[in-house]
């Protein structure tokens, strides 16, 4: 696991400790069930006239029971309360209505987009760990694999060379040249450099080690992947936890372009749309991973994903922006293409972060 769940736990633990040792400015008796019998706010002493203090905002009716500790734990970690059970059905079936209502200011009953996103991402990676979806540790070093394949190609050419007659000088020279080219490629592979060589099946085997075009960065990333691929995969997974929020700013420009000529839709609208969409996709990955764990075939999981994801995105677009069917469809197709670009950009950022 990474320090991301630890950070969540530390933050919630700190919040609970803070609540436990916070001073009360008011006093009240406690009845036999563990409930305070308060007539004034226990925090600031103001006379209570409703469910919350109108001066400091603290709840009017507090409890000193074990069930209250459990409630504080859930609230301290997730800050979701009962809003989660109102938000989830809306997010699943009426995502456009949820997003539009939130944008228009109807927020008391719903979990905020960012809280929903953080909750779903944290839960997704926790479930991934629980069902065994994690970075592999028993794989062959990619550098060793490239060198092995090059050695196999060299062995084939050497066998062909040994089968030639002494007077076949032209063929010998050609094969010796190919073997020498493989030796150069093997040396380049060991240094983490670009390489190419002719393989026995015909054509060239070529690999270009270029991520950004900036030699210093590219060499640094390649060198670390060459020496410690298992560590780099772990860092890739760790960074995907920590920097999953980057998907939001990476997606915003593409959504903005879809509505650039519609001035009534602002960047804020797009941010809410993107964040709720990402939260739903994370929750869908949770469900699919659990279905896979209980034995649902991968082909069915793929079918569910490739059907449900576009349909949900279509409904989300149509409802949020009040689009006609045609407008929603062409924007959906454009957005599906943009999603691939966003994923590539996100992975490249993760690779670069892993170099430092």
PDB file of N, CA and C in Angstrom, residues 16 18 96 112 170 205 280 284 316 330:
ATOM      1  N   UNK A  16     -10.552  13.180  14.844  1.00  0.00           N
ATOM      2  CA  UNK A  16     -11.241  12.598  15.994  1.00  0.00           C
ATOM      3  C   UNK A  16     -10.596  13.004  17.306  1.00  0.00           C
ATOM      4  N   UNK A  18      -8.979  15.726  17.760  1.00  0.00           N
ATOM      5  CA  UNK A  18      -9.292  17.135  17.963  1.00  0.00           C
ATOM      6  C   UNK A  18     -10.676  17.296  18.570  1.00  0.00           C
ATOM      7  N   UNK A  96     -27.055  13.698 -15.051  1.00  0.00           N
ATOM      8  CA  UNK A  96     -27.228  15.052 -15.553  1.00  0.00           C
ATOM      9  C   UNK A  96     -28.057  15.907 -14.625  1.00  0.00           C
ATOM     10  N   UNK A 112     -20.554  16.696  -2.315  1.00  0.00           N
ATOM     11  CA  UNK A 112     -19.893  17.557  -3.300  1.00  0.00           C
ATOM     12  C   UNK A 112     -19.115  16.710  -4.299  1.00  0.00           C
ATOM     13  N   UNK A 170      29.583 -14.417 -50.325  1.00  0.00           N
ATOM     14  CA  UNK A 170      28.657 -13.290 -50.263  1.00  0.00           C
ATOM     15  C   UNK A 170      27.619 -13.497 -49.158  1.00  0.00           C
ATOM     16  N   UNK A 205      13.862  -5.133 -36.061  1.00  0.00           N
ATOM     17  CA  UNK A 205      13.339  -4.991 -34.706  1.00  0.00           C
ATOM     18  C   UNK A 205      13.908  -3.693 -34.169  1.00  0.00           C
ATOM     19  N   UNK A 280     -18.133   8.472 -10.904  1.00  0.00           N
ATOM     20  CA  UNK A 280     -18.950   7.335 -11.334  1.00  0.00           C
ATOM     21  C   UNK A 280     -18.090   6.246 -11.964  1.00  0.00           C
ATOM     22  N   UNK A 284     -17.770   2.377 -10.913  1.00  0.00           N
ATOM     23  CA  UNK A 284     -18.039   1.290 -11.852  1.00  0.00           C
ATOM     24  C   UNK A 284     -16.880   0.295 -11.867  1.00  0.00           C
ATOM     25  N   UNK A 316     -25.298  11.766 -18.990  1.00  0.00           N
ATOM     26  CA  UNK A 316     -24.716  12.845 -18.191  1.00  0.00           C
ATOM     27  C   UNK A 316     -24.595  14.127 -19.019  1.00  0.00           C
ATOM     28  N   UNK A 330     -22.945  13.563 -30.865  1.00  0.00           N
ATOM     29  CA  UNK A 330     -21.671  13.952 -31.480  1.00  0.00           C
ATOM     30  C   UNK A 330     -20.673  14.427 -30.421  1.00  0.00           C
TER      31      UNK A 330
END
